[in-house]
PDB file of C-alpha atoms in Angstrom:
ATOM      1  CA  MET A 268     138.090  36.958  91.882  1.00 48.00           C
ATOM      2  CA  TRP A 269     135.386  34.412  89.710  1.00 46.00           C
ATOM      3  CA  GLY A 270     132.576  35.991  91.893  1.00 51.00           C
ATOM      4  CA  ALA A 271     133.373  39.132  91.142  1.00 47.00           C
ATOM      5  CA  LEU A 272     133.786  37.766  86.916  1.00 44.00           C
ATOM      6  CA  LEU A 273     130.426  36.326  87.769  1.00 42.00           C
ATOM      7  CA  LEU A 274     128.013  39.716  88.940  1.00 41.00           C
ATOM      8  CA  PRO A 275     127.378  42.060  85.722  1.00 42.00           C
ATOM      9  CA  VAL A 276     127.342  38.601  83.249  1.00 35.00           C
ATOM     10  CA  VAL A 277     124.405  37.719  85.631  1.00 36.00           C
ATOM     11  CA  ALA A 278     123.129  41.100  86.131  1.00 38.00           C
ATOM     12  CA  TRP A 279     123.306  41.560  82.464  1.00 38.00           C
ATOM     13  CA  LEU A 280     121.587  38.171  81.405  1.00 40.00           C
ATOM     14  CA  VAL A 281     118.679  39.082  84.138  1.00 42.00           C
ATOM     15  CA  GLN A 282     118.215  42.466  82.301  1.00 45.00           C
ATOM     16  CA  PHE A 283     118.346  41.023  77.923  1.00 48.00           C
ATOM     17  CA  GLY A 284     118.975  37.628  78.196  1.00 45.00           C
ATOM     18  CA  GLY A 285     114.844  37.125  77.678  1.00 45.00           C
ATOM     19  CA  LEU A 286     115.343  38.759  74.513  1.00 50.00           C
ATOM     20  CA  LEU A 287     117.651  35.724  73.146  1.00 48.00           C
ATOM     21  CA  LEU A 288     115.548  33.663  73.287  1.00 49.00           C
ATOM     22  CA  PRO A 289     113.861  31.994  70.112  1.00 47.00           C
ATOM     23  CA  GLN A 290     110.204  32.934  69.251  1.00 49.00           C
ATOM     24  CA  PRO A 291     108.953  29.531  68.116  1.00 42.00           C
ATOM     25  CA  GLY A 292     106.162  29.617  65.455  1.00 46.00           C
ATOM     26  CA  ALA A 293     106.827  34.021  65.640  1.00 65.00           C
ATOM     27  CA  GLY A 294     105.323  34.221  61.000  1.00 90.00           C
ATOM     28  CA  TYR A 295     105.154  38.694  60.422  1.00 96.00           C
ATOM     29  CA  ASP A 296     103.750  40.989  57.503  1.00 98.00           C
ATOM     30  CA  ILE A 297     105.567  42.795  57.061  1.00 98.00           C
ATOM     31  CA  THR A 298     109.452  43.902  57.201  1.00 98.00           C
ATOM     32  CA  VAL A 299     110.468  48.092  58.708  1.00 98.00           C
ATOM     33  CA  LEU A 300     114.257  49.212  59.440  1.00 98.00           C
ATOM     34  CA  HIS A 301     115.609  52.875  60.815  1.00 98.00           C
ATOM     35  CA  HIS A 302     118.697  53.875  60.269  1.00 98.00           C
ATOM     36  CA  ASN A 303     120.090  57.263  61.780  1.00 98.00           C
ATOM     37  CA  VAL A 304     121.430  57.728  58.623  1.00 98.00           C
ATOM     38  CA  SER A 305     124.176  60.764  59.702  1.00 98.00           C
ATOM     39  CA  ASP A 306     125.047  63.774  59.067  1.00 98.00           C
ATOM     40  CA  GLU A 307     128.247  63.259  58.732  1.00 98.00           C
ATOM     41  CA  ASN A 308     127.718  60.580  56.546  1.00 98.00           C
ATOM     42  CA  PRO A 309     130.511  60.945  53.499  1.00 98.00           C
ATOM     43  CA  ASP A 310     128.814  58.050  51.144  1.00 98.00           C
ATOM     44  CA  PRO A 311     125.337  58.140  51.454  1.00 98.00           C
ATOM     45  CA  SER A 312     124.484  57.216  48.392  1.00 98.00           C
ATOM     46  CA  GLY A 313     126.437  53.633  49.395  1.00 98.00           C
ATOM     47  CA  THR A 314     123.983  53.577  52.952  1.00 98.00           C
ATOM     48  CA  ALA A 315     121.251  53.283  50.445  1.00 98.00           C
ATOM     49  CA  ARG A 316     122.258  50.721  48.870  1.00 98.00           C
ATOM     50  CA  LYS A 317     123.855  48.731  51.883  1.00 98.00           C
ATOM     51  CA  LEU A 318     119.442  49.372  53.636  1.00 98.00           C
ATOM     52  CA  LEU A 319     118.151  47.915  49.957  1.00 98.00           C
ATOM     53  CA  ASN A 320     119.354  44.035  50.915  1.00 96.00           C
ATOM     54  CA  VAL A 321     116.721  43.516  53.193  1.00 97.00           C
ATOM     55  CA  GLN A 322     114.148  44.244  50.860  1.00 97.00           C
ATOM     56  CA  ALA A 323     111.956  46.226  53.646  1.00 98.00           C
ATOM     57  CA  ASP A 324     108.468  47.694  52.817  1.00 98.00           C
ATOM     58  CA  LEU A 325     109.362  50.511  55.152  1.00 98.00           C
ATOM     59  CA  ILE A 326     112.683  52.003  55.273  1.00 99.00           C
ATOM     60  CA  ALA A 327     112.838  55.156  58.172  1.00 99.00           C
ATOM     61  CA  LEU A 328     115.749  57.225  57.704  1.00 98.00           C
ATOM     62  CA  VAL A 329     116.602  60.832  60.716  1.00 98.00           C
ATOM     63  CA  GLU A 330     119.342  63.045  60.027  1.00 98.00           C
ATOM     64  CA  VAL A 331     118.905  63.195  56.095  1.00 98.00           C
ATOM     65  CA  THR A 332     120.502  66.728  55.211  1.00 98.00           C
ATOM     66  CA  PRO A 333     119.378  69.057  52.659  1.00 97.00           C
ATOM     67  CA  SER A 334     122.550  67.549  50.996  1.00 97.00           C
ATOM     68  CA  SER A 335     122.045  63.500  51.432  1.00 98.00           C
ATOM     69  CA  PHE A 336     118.590  63.495  50.311  1.00 98.00           C
ATOM     70  CA  PRO A 337     118.732  63.840  46.699  1.00 98.00           C
ATOM     71  CA  ALA A 338     121.782  61.537  46.667  1.00 98.00           C
ATOM     72  CA  ILE A 339     119.698  58.482  49.556  1.00 98.00           C
ATOM     73  CA  ALA A 340     116.294  59.452  47.126  1.00 98.00           C
ATOM     74  CA  ALA A 341     117.973  58.816  43.781  1.00 98.00           C
ATOM     75  CA  VAL A 342     118.930  54.837  44.916  1.00 98.00           C
ATOM     76  CA  LEU A 343     115.672  54.472  47.208  1.00 98.00           C
ATOM     77  CA  ALA A 344     112.869  55.349  44.576  1.00 97.00           C
ATOM     78  CA  PRO A 345     112.720  52.768  41.844  1.00 98.00           C
ATOM     79  CA  ASP A 346     111.639  50.456  45.450  1.00 98.00           C
ATOM     80  CA  TYR A 347     110.015  52.443  46.944  1.00 98.00           C
ATOM     81  CA  PRO A 348     107.845  54.995  45.187  1.00 98.00           C
ATOM     82  CA  HIS A 349     106.216  56.216  47.996  1.00 98.00           C
ATOM     83  CA  HIS A 350     108.039  58.191  50.013  1.00 98.00           C
ATOM     84  CA  ALA A 351     107.075  61.400  53.635  1.00 98.00           C
ATOM     85  CA  ALA A 352     110.046  63.902  54.326  1.00 98.00           C
ATOM     86  CA  VAL A 353     109.542  66.450  57.560  1.00 98.00           C
ATOM     87  CA  GLY A 354     112.981  68.255  57.768  1.00 98.00           C
ATOM     88  CA  THR A 355     114.758  65.619  58.619  1.00 98.00           C
ATOM     89  CA  VAL A 356     113.313  62.163  59.202  1.00 98.00           C
ATOM     90  CA  GLY A 357     112.257  60.327  55.664  1.00 98.00           C
ATOM     91  CA  LEU A 358     109.590  57.743  55.191  1.00 98.00           C
ATOM     92  CA  TRP A 359     110.474  55.429  51.775  1.00 98.00           C
ATOM     93  CA  SER A 360     107.560  52.937  51.380  1.00 98.00           C
ATOM     94  CA  LYS A 361     106.456  50.767  48.781  1.00 98.00           C
ATOM     95  CA  LEU A 362     103.420  50.656  50.543  1.00 98.00           C
ATOM     96  CA  PRO A 363     100.356  52.941  50.258  1.00 98.00           C
ATOM     97  CA  LEU A 364     101.398  56.208  51.748  1.00 98.00           C
ATOM     98  CA  THR A 365      98.334  59.384  53.378  1.00 98.00           C
ATOM     99  CA  GLY A 366      97.612  61.020  54.906  1.00 98.00           C
ATOM    100  CA  VAL A 367     101.292  62.834  55.948  1.00 98.00           C
ATOM    101  CA  ARG A 368     101.765  65.159  58.295  1.00 98.00           C
ATOM    102  CA  PRO A 369     104.928  66.682  60.761  1.00 98.00           C
ATOM    103  CA  VAL A 370     104.312  66.061  63.768  1.00 98.00           C
ATOM    104  CA  ASP A 371     105.577  68.664  66.309  1.00 98.00           C
ATOM    105  CA  ILE A 372     107.635  67.004  68.522  1.00 98.00           C
ATOM    106  CA  LYS A 373     110.199  70.167  68.717  1.00 98.00           C
ATOM    107  CA  PRO A 374     110.879  71.350  72.618  1.00 96.00           C
ATOM    108  CA  GLU A 375     109.797  74.930  74.006  1.00 96.00           C
ATOM    109  CA  ALA A 376     113.248  75.517  74.842  1.00 94.00           C
ATOM    110  CA  VAL A 377     114.875  74.433  70.781  1.00 94.00           C
ATOM    111  CA  GLU A 378     114.558  77.437  67.590  1.00 93.00           C
ATOM    112  CA  ALA A 379     111.999  76.970  65.049  1.00 93.00           C
ATOM    113  CA  GLY A 380     113.455  75.387  62.185  1.00 93.00           C
ATOM    114  CA  TRP A 381     113.851  72.158  64.438  1.00 96.00           C
ATOM    115  CA  ASP A 382     112.060  69.965  62.708  1.00 97.00           C
ATOM    116  CA  ARG A 383     111.946  65.929  63.421  1.00 98.00           C
ATOM    117  CA  GLY A 384     108.881  63.839  63.162  1.00 98.00           C
ATOM    118  CA  LEU A 385     106.204  62.539  61.254  1.00 98.00           C
ATOM    119  CA  ARG A 386     103.660  60.683  60.442  1.00 98.00           C
ATOM    120  CA  ALA A 387     101.862  59.337  57.269  1.00 98.00           C
ATOM    121  CA  THR A 388      98.755  56.172  56.906  1.00 98.00           C
ATOM    122  CA  ALA A 389     100.737  52.969  54.983  1.00 98.00           C
ATOM    123  CA  GLY A 390      98.141  50.916  53.771  1.00 98.00           C
ATOM    124  CA  SER A 391      98.096  46.588  53.627  1.00 98.00           C
ATOM    125  CA  GLU A 392      96.050  44.372  52.907  1.00 96.00           C
ATOM    126  CA  HIS A 393      95.645  44.217  57.072  1.00 96.00           C
ATOM    127  CA  GLY A 394      93.856  47.340  56.962  1.00 97.00           C
ATOM    128  CA  ASP A 395      95.786  50.969  57.448  1.00 98.00           C
ATOM    129  CA  ILE A 396      99.068  51.643  60.303  1.00 98.00           C
ATOM    130  CA  ALA A 397      99.332  55.037  61.484  1.00 98.00           C
ATOM    131  CA  VAL A 398     103.871  54.921  60.596  1.00 98.00           C
ATOM    132  CA  TYR A 399     105.848  57.688  62.986  1.00 99.00           C
ATOM    133  CA  VAL A 400     109.244  58.027  62.375  1.00 98.00           C
ATOM    134  CA  ALA A 401     111.086  60.518  65.452  1.00 98.00           C
ATOM    135  CA  HIS A 402     114.478  61.705  65.906  1.00 98.00           C
ATOM    136  CA  LEU A 403     114.622  62.717  69.902  1.00 98.00           C
ATOM    137  CA  PRO A 404     116.885  64.763  70.996  1.00 97.00           C
ATOM    138  CA  SER A 405     119.639  63.744  72.728  1.00 93.00           C
ATOM    139  CA  VAL A 406     120.314  63.308  75.582  1.00 86.00           C
ATOM    140  CA  ARG A 407     123.930  65.608  76.859  1.00 70.00           C
ATOM    141  CA  LEU A 408     126.625  64.585  80.519  1.00 59.00           C
ATOM    142  CA  SER A 409     128.470  67.191  81.690  1.00 48.00           C
ATOM    143  CA  VAL A 410     130.736  67.826  84.200  1.00 44.00           C
ATOM    144  CA  SER A 411     129.057  71.254  85.160  1.00 49.00           C
ATOM    145  CA  ASP A 412     125.143  69.696  85.585  1.00 50.00           C
ATOM    146  CA  GLY A 413     125.283  65.783  85.680  1.00 46.00           C
ATOM    147  CA  PHE A 414     122.766  63.887  82.779  1.00 57.00           C
ATOM    148  CA  ARG A 415     120.908  67.064  81.489  1.00 79.00           C
ATOM    149  CA  SER A 416     118.001  65.241  79.391  1.00 92.00           C
ATOM    150  CA  ALA A 417     114.486  67.381  79.353  1.00 93.00           C
ATOM    151  CA  TRP A 418     115.321  68.430  76.236  1.00 95.00           C
ATOM    152  CA  ARG A 419     115.117  65.326  74.835  1.00 96.00           C
ATOM    153  CA  ASP A 420     111.796  63.328  77.310  1.00 97.00           C
ATOM    154  CA  GLU A 421     110.086  66.934  76.841  1.00 97.00           C
ATOM    155  CA  SER A 422     109.996  65.593  73.401  1.00 98.00           C
ATOM    156  CA  ALA A 423     109.252  61.850  74.383  1.00 98.00           C
ATOM    157  CA  SER A 424     105.658  63.446  76.057  1.00 98.00           C
ATOM    158  CA  ARG A 425     104.446  65.549  73.205  1.00 98.00           C
ATOM    159  CA  LEU A 426     105.177  62.369  70.690  1.00 98.00           C
ATOM    160  CA  GLY A 427     103.078  60.805  73.495  1.00 98.00           C
ATOM    161  CA  THR A 428     100.844  62.463  72.992  1.00 98.00           C
ATOM    162  CA  ALA A 429     100.754  61.503  69.459  1.00 98.00           C
ATOM    163  CA  ILE A 430     100.680  59.029  69.711  1.00 98.00           C
ATOM    164  CA  ALA A 431      98.116  58.631  72.034  1.00 98.00           C
ATOM    165  CA  ASP A 432      95.201  61.086  70.044  1.00 98.00           C
ATOM    166  CA  GLU A 433      96.039  58.544  66.778  1.00 98.00           C
ATOM    167  CA  GLN A 434      93.400  57.557  65.487  1.00 98.00           C
ATOM    168  CA  LEU A 435      94.476  53.974  64.068  1.00 98.00           C
ATOM    169  CA  GLU A 436      94.654  51.449  65.968  1.00 98.00           C
ATOM    170  CA  LYS A 437      97.748  50.013  64.210  1.00 98.00           C
ATOM    171  CA  VAL A 438     101.053  52.036  65.314  1.00 98.00           C
ATOM    172  CA  ILE A 439     104.207  51.892  63.928  1.00 98.00           C
ATOM    173  CA  LEU A 440     107.304  54.083  65.231  1.00 98.00           C
ATOM    174  CA  LEU A 441     110.427  54.466  63.973  1.00 98.00           C
ATOM    175  CA  GLY A 442     112.840  56.657  65.459  1.00 98.00           C
ATOM    176  CA  ASP A 443     116.446  57.685  67.258  1.00 98.00           C
ATOM    177  CA  LEU A 444     115.022  58.135  70.774  1.00 98.00           C
ATOM    178  CA  ASN A 445     118.428  58.061  71.840  1.00 96.00           C
ATOM    179  CA  SER A 446     118.205  55.717  74.989  1.00 95.00           C
ATOM    180  CA  THR A 447     116.840  52.420  75.844  1.00 95.00           C
ATOM    181  CA  VAL A 448     113.339  51.337  76.147  1.00 94.00           C
ATOM    182  CA  ASP A 449     113.968  50.944  79.944  1.00 93.00           C
ATOM    183  CA  ASP A 450     114.800  54.833  80.240  1.00 95.00           C
ATOM    184  CA  ARG A 451     111.723  56.155  82.648  1.00 95.00           C
ATOM    185  CA  GLY A 452     112.114  59.430  80.275  1.00 96.00           C
ATOM    186  CA  LEU A 453     110.605  56.952  77.544  1.00 97.00           C
ATOM    187  CA  HIS A 454     107.215  56.491  79.214  1.00 97.00           C
ATOM    188  CA  PRO A 455     105.806  58.392  77.740  1.00 98.00           C
ATOM    189  CA  LEU A 456     105.841  55.869  74.628  1.00 98.00           C
ATOM    190  CA  THR A 457     106.331  53.067  76.581  1.00 97.00           C
ATOM    191  CA  SER A 458     103.469  53.077  78.382  1.00 97.00           C
ATOM    192  CA  GLN A 459     101.444  52.648  75.258  1.00 98.00           C
ATOM    193  CA  LEU A 460     103.539  50.983  72.140  1.00 98.00           C
ATOM    194  CA  ASN A 461     105.278  47.538  72.676  1.00 96.00           C
ATOM    195  CA  PRO A 462     109.391  46.556  71.974  1.00 92.00           C
ATOM    196  CA  PRO A 463     109.659  43.214  70.042  1.00 91.00           C
ATOM    197  CA  ARG A 464     110.030  39.959  71.636  1.00 77.00           C
ATOM    198  CA  THR A 465     112.706  39.012  71.015  1.00 80.00           C
ATOM    199  CA  GLY A 466     116.325  40.340  69.937  1.00 85.00           C
ATOM    200  CA  LEU A 467     119.380  42.375  70.974  1.00 87.00           C
ATOM    201  CA  ALA A 468     119.526  44.706  68.150  1.00 96.00           C
ATOM    202  CA  PHE A 469     121.603  46.843  69.876  1.00 97.00           C
ATOM    203  CA  SER A 470     122.484  50.371  67.256  1.00 98.00           C
ATOM    204  CA  TRP A 471     125.312  52.466  69.475  1.00 97.00           C
ATOM    205  CA  PRO A 472     127.955  53.457  69.137  1.00 97.00           C
ATOM    206  CA  ALA A 473     128.594  52.006  65.993  1.00 97.00           C
ATOM    207  CA  SER A 474     131.736  50.346  66.352  1.00 96.00           C
ATOM    208  CA  PHE A 475     131.085  48.908  69.478  1.00 97.00           C
ATOM    209  CA  PRO A 476     127.633  48.250  69.847  1.00 97.00           C
ATOM    210  CA  LEU A 477     126.469  47.758  73.972  1.00 95.00           C
ATOM    211  CA  ALA A 478     122.721  49.285  73.900  1.00 95.00           C
ATOM    212  CA  ARG A 479     119.287  49.453  71.257  1.00 97.00           C
ATOM    213  CA  ILE A 480     119.035  53.890  71.239  1.00 97.00           C
ATOM    214  CA  ASP A 481     117.407  52.982  67.563  1.00 98.00           C
ATOM    215  CA  GLN A 482     113.826  51.449  68.423  1.00 98.00           C
ATOM    216  CA  ILE A 483     111.436  50.534  66.767  1.00 98.00           C
ATOM    217  CA  MET A 484     108.157  49.725  68.696  1.00 98.00           C
ATOM    218  CA  THR A 485     104.475  49.172  67.888  1.00 98.00           C
ATOM    219  CA  ARG A 486     100.746  49.455  69.116  1.00 98.00           C
ATOM    220  CA  ALA A 487      97.914  46.653  68.301  1.00 98.00           C
ATOM    221  CA  THR A 488     100.732  45.095  66.214  1.00 96.00           C
ATOM    222  CA  ILE A 489     103.647  42.997  66.985  1.00 95.00           C
ATOM    223  CA  ALA A 490     107.347  42.883  66.743  1.00 95.00           C
ATOM    224  CA  THR A 491     108.393  39.625  66.092  1.00 93.00           C
ATOM    225  CA  ARG A 492     112.287  39.538  65.588  1.00 93.00           C
ATOM    226  CA  ILE A 493     114.796  42.756  65.629  1.00 96.00           C
ATOM    227  CA  TRP A 494     117.822  42.735  64.330  1.00 97.00           C
ATOM    228  CA  SER A 495     120.676  45.085  63.974  1.00 97.00           C
ATOM    229  CA  LEU A 496     122.446  45.456  60.002  1.00 97.00           C
ATOM    230  CA  SER A 497     125.999  45.448  59.585  1.00 97.00           C
ATOM    231  CA  PRO A 498     127.893  49.193  59.831  1.00 98.00           C
ATOM    232  CA  THR A 499     127.339  51.724  56.834  1.00 98.00           C
ATOM    233  CA  PRO A 500     128.831  54.714  57.792  1.00 98.00           C
ATOM    234  CA  SER A 501     127.693  55.813  60.110  1.00 98.00           C
ATOM    235  CA  ASP A 502     127.829  55.623  64.185  1.00 97.00           C
ATOM    236  CA  HIS A 503     124.673  54.031  64.010  1.00 98.00           C
ATOM    237  CA  LEU A 504     123.330  50.320  63.248  1.00 98.00           C
ATOM    238  CA  PRO A 505     120.566  50.414  60.797  1.00 98.00           C
ATOM    239  CA  VAL A 506     117.590  48.479  62.917  1.00 98.00           C
ATOM    240  CA  ALA A 507     115.296  45.835  60.940  1.00 97.00           C
ATOM    241  CA  ALA A 508     112.607  44.079  62.660  1.00 97.00           C
ATOM    242  CA  HIS A 509     109.529  41.593  61.460  1.00 96.00           C
ATOM    243  CA  ILE A 510     105.770  43.088  62.041  1.00 96.00           C
ATOM    244  CA  ARG A 511     102.904  41.034  62.466  1.00 96.00           C
ATOM    245  CA  LEU A 512      99.699  42.787  61.193  1.00 96.00           C
TER     246      LEU A 512
END
C-alpha cells in the first residue's frame, strides 16, 4: 500500500523536485509579472490593484478585453507610464518602451482579427531588452477527436520564428502558453529560451493549481526566481519572476 502511494510522489519529485531547491546568491536587476486576467473578470480594477503590490518593472497581461482595458489602464498608469497593447495582450512598463509592433502568431485556420502577440524594446541601464507578450491557443480534449493541440503548436512555431529573428540579444517572453515547458509542442520556444532555475509557480487552475502554463522565459538573461501570487477573480494565478540582466 505504502509503495503504491510513494510511487507518484517519487515521480513528482523527479520531475519537479529540483525547482524546489534554493538558488544561493541569485541576485536580480528587474522584476517582471505575467497574468491572464480572464476575459470574464468581474473586477479588473481590483485585479490591477493587486498586481501593483509586486512593484514589478514590467507587467504583461493577456485576455484584456475592450471593456476591461480602461479600468486596468486607469489603475496601472500612474506607476507605469509606458504602455503597449495589441489585440487582447498588453504590456505596462516602468522602463521606456520603443519598437512596439504586433507579432503574428495566428494559426492559419483562425479568422482575421485574432491578435495575441506583441513585441517591444524595453530600455534598461543594462541595455535594451526585447520583450514579447503572447497568448497561445488553448488545447482541446474531446471524446471524438481526443487531445487537439495543432493550433497551439502552430502558434508556438510562429512565435519561435519571431524570436529566432530577433536582433537584440536579451529577450524576455511573458505569456500564457497553455502548456508546461516540458511539452514538445513548445519546443520552438524552449529550444531558444530558458525557464527559471528554481520555483514551481503553478498557475492553473487558480482554484487548485496543478501546473504552470503561464510562462516567463529568457534569452541572454537569467530568471533567478519565479513564484505565483494569490488569486484574483481570474481562473489563472499571476506569476512573477526576478530577472538578472
